[in-house]
Amino acid sequence: MSFTTNLILNFYSLTVLVIIYFHAKKSTEKELLQQKLFMMMLQLTIILLSLDVLSRFDGYPGTIYAAVNYAGNFLVFLFAPAMPSLWLLYAYSQVNDEKLKIRQWAAVLIGIIAVNAALLVFSQFFGWYYTIDPGNIYHRGPLFWLPATVMAVLMALSFIYVIANYKNIERKHLISLLLLPLLPLSGFVLQLIYYGTSLILNGAALSILIAFATIQNDRLNTDFLTGTYNRKGLEFYIRQKISASTDNRTFSAILLDLDNFKYINDTYGHNTGDRVLAATADLLRSCLRSNDFIARYGGDEFYVILDLSDMQELEAIVGRLKRCFEQYDEPSCAPFKLGVSMGYAVYNYRSRLSAEAFQIHVDNLMYEDKRANKSSLHQLELQLP
């Protein structure tokens, strides 16, 4: 591969990754481990693509070109094992979010990277990995296969781990996680077969683009605690539904608010409160269709968006949800009940309400139901002996 071809490929890959980087920086979930690992993968690939250009001054005579070629190759070999290590950790984090286990895996991988760094330093004296002759031409060394094998094994482990745990991975993310090591691994094989070809990092850039579009971008609109959509995803979806509405086809919304959630949090702790929120999300999924939209709107509020234009059908769904919560409470050993207040409405296409105005309308209906529930409970308490 010529220097010009390599430069063009790397330039386009870098441009894509830099654009992704600035979009990913806007994430509100910067403290999440998966987001941190993704950003590390992204940053390292940007660095390696830049270094790869420096390592392509092969055969260009002159002191400056030789120094650049030397530094570029050294740094590429130094950071090379780190890239598939991050892919493996990222794949692992999609299945298991236990930070202690991930740290243990990271310690092992850091050890591999450290050993590679030590061998690379010795290689400068003994030519184990590579040599650069007086004509500034790069030659593979007798132990070139060692870092190459380590990279291949780490990439293969990422692929195998995803296959082995496919049942625990969201289906819409599975293909992206499989492609994450597979595309650069394909470039790696080509590079071994065709000397001078450099496609590993370009394959990595394509993998990161796919992961960002299908996994990370999806997570930007996902509530990390319940796995439902978050408020940002909800507002975007409602605007879409309003834009797509017609006189004959519109949509419905239900706002659910957990009763006495503050009491549960204050009395039994925030961990119990978090479990209640997660259980509520699971309960909603079990009671609704797979294509119904569920979002966590606020602390203990959930929105459901349905493709229903008929009020009677919507009321039937509301009745089903009430029965689901009642049935959930019956066998429960918890010292509290999972009560819920609901506001619901069919969007009136002719009203031309904005997304914000429609949500305010549904909010008001929910608060009316909450006041009615409190009044009914108070009346029941008065009647008890």
Short mmCIF file of C-alpha atoms in Angstrom, two decimals:
data_model
loop_
_atom_site.label_atom_id
_atom_site.label_comp_id
_atom_site.label_asym_id
_atom_site.label_seq_id
_atom_site.Cartn_x
_atom_site.Cartn_y
_atom_site.Cartn_z
CA MET A 1 0.00 0.00 0.00
CA SER A 2 1.46 3.36 -1.01
CA PHE A 3 2.00 6.19 1.47
CA THR A 4 -0.61 8.33 -0.32
CA THR A 5 -3.27 5.57 -0.18
CA ASN A 6 -2.55 4.98 3.49
CA LEU A 7 -2.74 8.71 4.20
CA ILE A 8 -6.12 9.05 2.44
CA LEU A 9 -7.64 6.03 4.26
CA ASN A 10 -6.38 7.22 7.62
CA PHE A 11 -7.56 10.78 6.97
CA TYR A 12 -11.13 9.63 6.29
CA SER A 13 -11.06 7.27 9.30
CA LEU A 14 -9.73 10.03 11.55
CA THR A 15 -12.38 12.47 10.33
CA VAL A 16 -15.16 10.02 11.18
CA LEU A 17 -13.71 9.26 14.61
CA VAL A 18 -13.20 12.92 15.51
CA ILE A 19 -16.85 13.64 14.63
CA ILE A 20 -17.93 10.69 16.80
CA TYR A 21 -15.69 11.92 19.61
CA PHE A 22 -17.36 15.32 19.82
CA HIS A 23 -20.82 13.73 19.69
CA ALA A 24 -19.90 11.15 22.35
CA LYS A 25 -18.57 13.87 24.65
CA LYS A 26 -22.11 15.23 24.94
CA SER A 27 -23.26 12.07 26.69
CA THR A 28 -24.91 12.63 30.07
CA GLU A 29 -23.64 9.21 31.23
CA LYS A 30 -19.91 9.98 31.30
CA GLU A 31 -19.42 8.19 34.61
CA LEU A 32 -20.76 4.86 33.32
CA LEU A 33 -18.06 2.24 32.79
CA GLN A 34 -19.26 1.34 29.29
CA GLN A 35 -19.11 4.99 28.23
CA LYS A 36 -15.60 5.35 29.68
CA LEU A 37 -14.38 2.24 27.85
CA PHE A 38 -15.92 3.42 24.59
CA MET A 39 -14.23 6.81 24.90
CA MET A 40 -10.90 5.11 25.63
CA MET A 41 -11.30 2.90 22.54
CA LEU A 42 -12.17 5.94 20.47
CA GLN A 43 -9.26 8.05 21.71
CA LEU A 44 -6.71 5.23 21.35
CA THR A 45 -7.81 4.49 17.78
CA ILE A 46 -7.44 8.19 16.90
CA ILE A 47 -3.92 8.15 18.37
CA LEU A 48 -2.95 4.93 16.56
CA LEU A 49 -4.26 6.16 13.20
CA SER A 50 -2.11 9.27 13.58
CA LEU A 51 0.93 7.21 14.58
CA ASP A 52 0.34 4.79 11.71
CA VAL A 53 0.91 7.65 9.27
CA LEU A 54 4.24 8.41 10.95
CA SER A 55 5.31 4.78 10.61
CA ARG A 56 4.78 4.86 6.82
CA PHE A 57 7.83 6.95 5.90
CA ASP A 58 9.43 3.68 4.91
CA GLY A 59 12.20 4.05 2.36
CA TYR A 60 12.30 7.86 2.53
CA PRO A 61 15.95 8.80 3.10
CA GLY A 62 17.00 11.61 5.41
CA THR A 63 17.49 12.14 9.13
CA ILE A 64 14.01 13.57 9.81
CA TYR A 65 12.16 10.82 7.90
CA ALA A 66 14.21 8.13 9.66
CA ALA A 67 13.45 9.60 13.10
CA VAL A 68 9.75 9.89 12.31
CA ASN A 69 9.62 6.34 10.93
CA TYR A 70 11.47 5.03 14.00
CA ALA A 71 9.21 6.84 16.48
CA GLY A 72 6.04 5.90 14.60
CA ASN A 73 6.81 2.18 14.52
CA PHE A 74 7.91 2.13 18.16
CA LEU A 75 4.70 3.79 19.37
CA VAL A 76 2.45 1.65 17.16
CA PHE A 77 4.00 -1.54 18.60
CA LEU A 78 3.80 -0.07 22.11
CA PHE A 79 0.07 0.70 21.99
CA ALA A 80 -1.03 -2.14 19.68
CA PRO A 81 -2.06 -4.68 22.41
CA ALA A 82 -4.02 -1.98 24.26
CA MET A 83 -6.57 -1.67 21.47
CA PRO A 84 -7.90 -5.28 21.44
CA SER A 85 -7.64 -5.28 25.26
CA LEU A 86 -10.14 -2.42 25.39
CA TRP A 87 -12.41 -4.23 22.91
CA LEU A 88 -12.40 -7.27 25.19
CA LEU A 89 -13.22 -5.17 28.27
CA TYR A 90 -15.96 -3.34 26.37
CA ALA A 91 -17.54 -6.63 25.27
CA TYR A 92 -17.29 -7.95 28.83
CA SER A 93 -18.94 -4.81 30.22
CA GLN A 94 -21.96 -5.34 27.95
CA VAL A 95 -22.68 -8.61 29.75
CA ASN A 96 -21.23 -8.11 33.23
CA ASP A 97 -21.10 -4.68 34.87
CA GLU A 98 -19.36 -5.82 38.07
CA LYS A 99 -16.51 -3.34 38.37
CA LEU A 100 -14.35 -5.62 40.54
CA LYS A 101 -14.29 -8.39 37.91
CA ILE A 102 -13.63 -5.89 35.14
CA ARG A 103 -10.73 -4.46 37.16
CA GLN A 104 -9.33 -7.99 37.56
CA TRP A 105 -9.52 -8.53 33.80
CA ALA A 106 -7.94 -5.11 33.26
CA ALA A 107 -5.03 -6.02 35.58
CA VAL A 108 -4.28 -9.13 33.50
CA LEU A 109 -4.44 -7.17 30.25
CA ILE A 110 -2.23 -4.40 31.64
CA GLY A 111 0.30 -7.12 32.52
CA ILE A 112 0.28 -8.31 28.89
CA ILE A 113 0.76 -4.73 27.67
CA ALA A 114 3.67 -4.24 30.13
CA VAL A 115 5.43 -7.42 28.96
CA ASN A 116 5.01 -6.31 25.34
CA ALA A 117 6.52 -2.91 26.24
CA ALA A 118 9.55 -4.57 27.84
CA LEU A 119 10.12 -6.85 24.83
CA LEU A 120 9.74 -3.86 22.52
CA VAL A 121 12.49 -1.98 24.36
CA PHE A 122 14.85 -4.97 24.08
CA SER A 123 13.85 -5.30 20.44
CA GLN A 124 15.48 -1.96 19.72
CA PHE A 125 18.84 -3.60 20.52
CA PHE A 126 18.25 -7.15 19.25
CA GLY A 127 15.75 -6.63 16.41
CA TRP A 128 13.20 -9.08 17.83
CA TYR A 129 10.06 -7.31 16.60
CA TYR A 130 11.46 -5.30 13.68
CA THR A 131 14.50 -3.48 12.37
CA ILE A 132 14.92 -0.31 10.32
CA ASP A 133 18.00 -0.46 8.09
CA PRO A 134 20.28 2.48 7.15
CA GLY A 135 18.11 3.07 4.08
CA ASN A 136 15.14 3.75 6.40
CA ILE A 137 13.38 0.54 5.30
CA TYR A 138 11.32 -1.44 7.83
CA HIS A 139 11.88 -5.24 8.17
CA ARG A 140 9.92 -7.70 10.29
CA GLY A 141 11.97 -9.34 13.04
CA PRO A 142 12.06 -13.05 14.05
CA LEU A 143 9.60 -12.42 16.94
CA PHE A 144 7.19 -10.29 14.92
CA TRP A 145 4.68 -13.14 15.27
CA LEU A 146 4.53 -12.67 19.09
CA PRO A 147 2.74 -9.27 19.30
CA ALA A 148 0.76 -10.26 16.20
CA THR A 149 -0.43 -13.45 17.90
CA VAL A 150 -1.32 -11.58 21.10
CA MET A 151 -3.45 -9.12 19.11
CA ALA A 152 -5.15 -11.92 17.17
CA VAL A 153 -5.90 -13.91 20.34
CA LEU A 154 -7.37 -10.88 22.14
CA MET A 155 -9.55 -10.02 19.14
CA ALA A 156 -10.67 -13.64 18.84
CA LEU A 157 -11.46 -13.76 22.59
CA SER A 158 -13.73 -10.71 22.21
CA PHE A 159 -15.60 -12.45 19.39
CA ILE A 160 -15.85 -15.77 21.27
CA TYR A 161 -17.01 -14.08 24.48
CA VAL A 162 -19.86 -12.33 22.66
CA ILE A 163 -20.90 -15.60 20.97
CA ALA A 164 -20.80 -17.48 24.28
CA ASN A 165 -22.94 -14.85 26.04
CA TYR A 166 -25.32 -13.94 23.21
CA LYS A 167 -28.36 -14.74 25.37
CA ASN A 168 -27.37 -12.02 27.84
CA ILE A 169 -26.86 -9.34 25.17
CA GLU A 170 -29.61 -7.19 23.70
CA ARG A 171 -30.35 -8.51 20.23
CA LYS A 172 -30.05 -5.08 18.62
CA HIS A 173 -26.49 -4.78 20.01
CA LEU A 174 -25.31 -8.32 19.21
CA ILE A 175 -24.21 -7.78 15.61
CA SER A 176 -22.31 -4.61 16.52
CA LEU A 177 -20.40 -6.40 19.29
CA LEU A 178 -19.51 -9.23 16.92
CA LEU A 179 -18.25 -6.79 14.29
CA LEU A 180 -16.19 -4.83 16.83
CA PRO A 181 -13.26 -7.32 16.75
CA LEU A 182 -14.21 -9.04 13.48
CA LEU A 183 -13.62 -6.11 11.11
CA PRO A 184 -10.12 -5.24 12.42
CA LEU A 185 -9.33 -8.96 12.64
CA SER A 186 -10.09 -9.25 8.92
CA GLY A 187 -7.74 -6.33 8.25
CA PHE A 188 -5.13 -8.01 10.47
CA VAL A 189 -5.27 -11.22 8.40
CA LEU A 190 -4.90 -9.24 5.17
CA GLN A 191 -1.94 -7.38 6.63
CA LEU A 192 -0.20 -10.65 7.49
CA ILE A 193 -0.83 -12.11 4.04
CA TYR A 194 -0.09 -9.01 1.98
CA TYR A 195 3.02 -7.34 3.32
CA GLY A 196 2.70 -3.55 3.46
CA THR A 197 -1.11 -3.57 3.67
CA SER A 198 -2.48 -1.56 6.61
CA LEU A 199 -6.20 -2.03 7.25
CA ILE A 200 -6.46 -3.00 10.93
CA LEU A 201 -7.07 0.52 12.19
CA ASN A 202 -9.43 1.38 9.36
CA GLY A 203 -11.43 -1.72 10.25
CA ALA A 204 -11.36 -0.60 13.89
CA ALA A 205 -12.65 2.85 12.90
CA LEU A 206 -15.56 1.24 11.02
CA SER A 207 -16.31 -0.99 14.03
CA ILE A 208 -16.36 2.02 16.37
CA LEU A 209 -18.69 3.88 14.00
CA ILE A 210 -21.11 0.93 14.03
CA ALA A 211 -20.86 0.59 17.83
CA PHE A 212 -21.54 4.29 18.30
CA ALA A 213 -24.55 4.27 15.96
CA THR A 214 -26.15 1.14 17.41
CA ILE A 215 -24.96 0.84 21.03
CA GLN A 216 -23.64 4.11 22.40
CA ASN A 217 -26.11 6.36 20.60
CA ASP A 218 -28.89 4.07 21.78
CA ARG A 219 -27.62 4.42 25.35
CA LEU A 220 -27.73 8.21 25.08
CA ASN A 221 -31.52 7.81 25.04
CA THR A 222 -31.65 4.99 27.59
CA ASP A 223 -32.18 5.18 31.34
CA PHE A 224 -29.31 3.14 32.82
CA LEU A 225 -31.27 2.04 35.92
CA THR A 226 -34.41 0.63 34.27
CA GLY A 227 -33.28 -0.01 30.69
CA THR A 228 -36.25 2.00 29.39
CA TYR A 229 -35.89 5.15 27.31
CA ASN A 230 -35.00 8.32 29.21
CA ARG A 231 -36.64 11.75 29.06
CA LYS A 232 -34.52 12.84 26.11
CA GLY A 233 -35.60 9.77 24.11
CA LEU A 234 -39.22 10.33 25.13
CA GLU A 235 -39.36 13.94 23.96
CA PHE A 236 -37.79 13.04 20.62
CA TYR A 237 -40.25 10.15 20.16
CA ILE A 238 -43.33 12.25 21.00
CA ARG A 239 -42.26 14.90 18.48
CA GLN A 240 -41.91 12.15 15.89
CA LYS A 241 -45.37 10.76 16.68
CA ILE A 242 -46.95 14.23 16.44
CA SER A 243 -45.28 14.84 13.07
CA ALA A 244 -46.55 11.50 11.78
CA SER A 245 -50.13 11.96 13.07
CA THR A 246 -53.07 12.42 10.72
CA ASP A 247 -56.82 12.82 11.11
CA ASN A 248 -57.24 9.04 10.86
CA ARG A 249 -54.16 7.89 12.71
CA THR A 250 -52.69 9.30 15.89
CA PHE A 251 -51.28 7.95 19.17
CA SER A 252 -51.93 7.74 22.91
CA ALA A 253 -49.89 8.44 26.03
CA ILE A 254 -50.07 7.16 29.60
CA LEU A 255 -48.15 8.79 32.46
CA LEU A 256 -47.70 6.57 35.53
CA ASP A 257 -46.55 7.86 38.91
CA LEU A 258 -45.70 5.49 41.76
CA ASP A 259 -47.65 6.27 44.91
CA ASN A 260 -45.68 6.87 48.12
CA PHE A 261 -42.31 6.36 46.40
CA LYS A 262 -40.69 9.00 48.63
CA TYR A 263 -41.88 7.02 51.67
CA ILE A 264 -40.31 3.83 50.25
CA ASN A 265 -37.01 5.62 49.59
CA ASP A 266 -36.91 7.34 52.98
CA THR A 267 -37.99 4.28 54.97
CA TYR A 268 -36.26 1.39 53.20
CA GLY A 269 -33.33 3.13 51.50
CA HIS A 270 -32.40 4.16 47.97
CA ASN A 271 -31.27 0.65 46.99
CA THR A 272 -34.80 -0.60 47.65
CA GLY A 273 -36.15 2.39 45.74
CA ASP A 274 -33.94 1.51 42.77
CA ARG A 275 -35.18 -2.08 42.83
CA VAL A 276 -38.78 -0.83 42.87
CA LEU A 277 -38.11 1.32 39.78
CA ALA A 278 -36.48 -1.60 37.96
CA ALA A 279 -39.38 -3.89 38.95
CA THR A 280 -41.87 -1.30 37.67
CA ALA A 281 -40.11 -1.18 34.30
CA ASP A 282 -40.17 -5.00 34.09
CA LEU A 283 -43.84 -5.03 35.05
CA LEU A 284 -44.70 -2.54 32.31
CA ARG A 285 -42.81 -4.60 29.73
CA SER A 286 -44.68 -7.76 30.76
CA CYS A 287 -48.07 -6.03 30.54
CA LEU A 288 -47.54 -4.25 27.21
CA ARG A 289 -46.65 -5.22 23.66
CA SER A 290 -43.00 -5.45 22.65
CA ASN A 291 -43.38 -2.49 20.25
CA ASP A 292 -44.95 -0.16 22.86
CA PHE A 293 -42.68 2.70 23.90
CA ILE A 294 -41.74 2.91 27.60
CA ALA A 295 -39.67 5.72 29.13
CA ARG A 296 -38.69 6.80 32.60
CA TYR A 297 -39.86 10.41 32.70
CA GLY A 298 -38.68 11.49 36.13
CA GLY A 299 -37.71 10.00 39.47
CA ASP A 300 -40.71 7.69 39.85
CA GLU A 301 -42.69 8.59 36.72
CA PHE A 302 -42.97 6.46 33.58
CA TYR A 303 -44.44 7.29 30.19
CA VAL A 304 -46.00 4.77 27.82
CA ILE A 305 -46.66 5.73 24.18
CA LEU A 306 -49.09 3.52 22.26
CA ASP A 307 -50.18 3.34 18.62
CA LEU A 308 -53.82 3.74 19.61
CA SER A 309 -56.28 6.32 18.28
CA ASP A 310 -59.36 5.06 20.13
CA MET A 311 -60.15 6.14 23.71
CA GLN A 312 -61.95 2.89 24.56
CA GLU A 313 -58.92 0.84 23.52
CA LEU A 314 -56.70 3.11 25.60
CA GLU A 315 -58.96 2.69 28.65
CA ALA A 316 -58.75 -1.08 28.19
CA ILE A 317 -54.94 -0.86 28.32
CA VAL A 318 -55.12 1.34 31.43
CA GLY A 319 -57.40 -1.25 33.07
CA ARG A 320 -54.93 -4.00 32.17
CA LEU A 321 -52.06 -2.04 33.74
CA LYS A 322 -54.04 -1.52 36.96
CA ARG A 323 -54.72 -5.27 37.16
CA CYS A 324 -51.02 -6.00 36.56
CA PHE A 325 -50.01 -3.82 39.51
CA GLU A 326 -52.72 -5.37 41.72
CA GLN A 327 -51.61 -8.91 40.79
CA TYR A 328 -47.99 -7.96 41.41
CA ASP A 329 -48.85 -6.85 44.96
CA GLU A 330 -50.89 -9.96 45.90
CA PRO A 331 -48.06 -12.51 46.32
CA SER A 332 -45.51 -9.87 47.32
CA CYS A 333 -43.77 -10.24 50.70
CA ALA A 334 -42.68 -6.60 50.66
CA PRO A 335 -43.97 -4.43 53.55
CA PHE A 336 -45.37 -1.92 51.06
CA LYS A 337 -47.69 -1.97 48.07
CA LEU A 338 -46.72 -0.84 44.58
CA GLY A 339 -49.57 1.63 44.01
CA VAL A 340 -49.76 3.77 40.88
CA SER A 341 -51.62 6.86 39.65
CA MET A 342 -52.19 7.33 35.91
CA GLY A 343 -53.05 10.09 33.50
CA TYR A 344 -53.80 9.15 29.91
CA ALA A 345 -55.04 10.73 26.69
CA VAL A 346 -55.34 10.21 22.93
CA TYR A 347 -53.52 12.89 20.98
CA ASN A 348 -56.02 15.08 19.13
CA TYR A 349 -54.56 15.79 15.70
CA ARG A 350 -56.85 18.78 15.13
CA SER A 351 -55.77 20.45 18.38
CA ARG A 352 -52.23 20.87 16.96
CA LEU A 353 -50.83 20.66 20.48
CA SER A 354 -47.05 20.79 20.73
CA ALA A 355 -45.19 17.94 22.43
CA GLU A 356 -44.71 20.09 25.52
CA ALA A 357 -48.40 21.13 25.68
CA PHE A 358 -49.58 17.52 25.23
CA GLN A 359 -47.29 16.34 28.04
CA ILE A 360 -48.61 19.09 30.35
CA HIS A 361 -52.15 17.91 29.55
CA VAL A 362 -51.30 14.30 30.43
CA ASP A 363 -49.43 15.47 33.57
CA ASN A 364 -52.53 17.31 34.79
CA LEU A 365 -54.67 14.21 34.24
CA MET A 366 -52.22 12.13 36.25
CA TYR A 367 -52.29 14.58 39.17
CA GLU A 368 -56.10 14.50 39.10
CA ASP A 369 -55.95 10.70 39.44
CA LYS A 370 -53.40 10.97 42.26
CA ARG A 371 -55.65 13.38 44.19
CA ALA A 372 -58.62 11.06 43.62
CA ASN A 373 -56.60 8.06 44.89
CA LYS A 374 -55.56 9.95 48.03
CA SER A 375 -59.15 11.03 48.63
CA SER A 376 -60.42 7.44 48.25
CA LEU A 377 -57.73 6.17 50.63
CA HIS A 378 -58.65 8.84 53.18
CA GLN A 379 -62.35 7.93 52.96
CA LEU A 380 -61.46 4.23 53.45
CA GLU A 381 -59.38 5.05 56.55
CA LEU A 382 -62.31 7.00 58.04
CA GLN A 383 -64.64 4.01 57.56
CA LEU A 384 -62.30 1.56 59.32
CA PRO A 385 -63.18 0.85 62.96
#
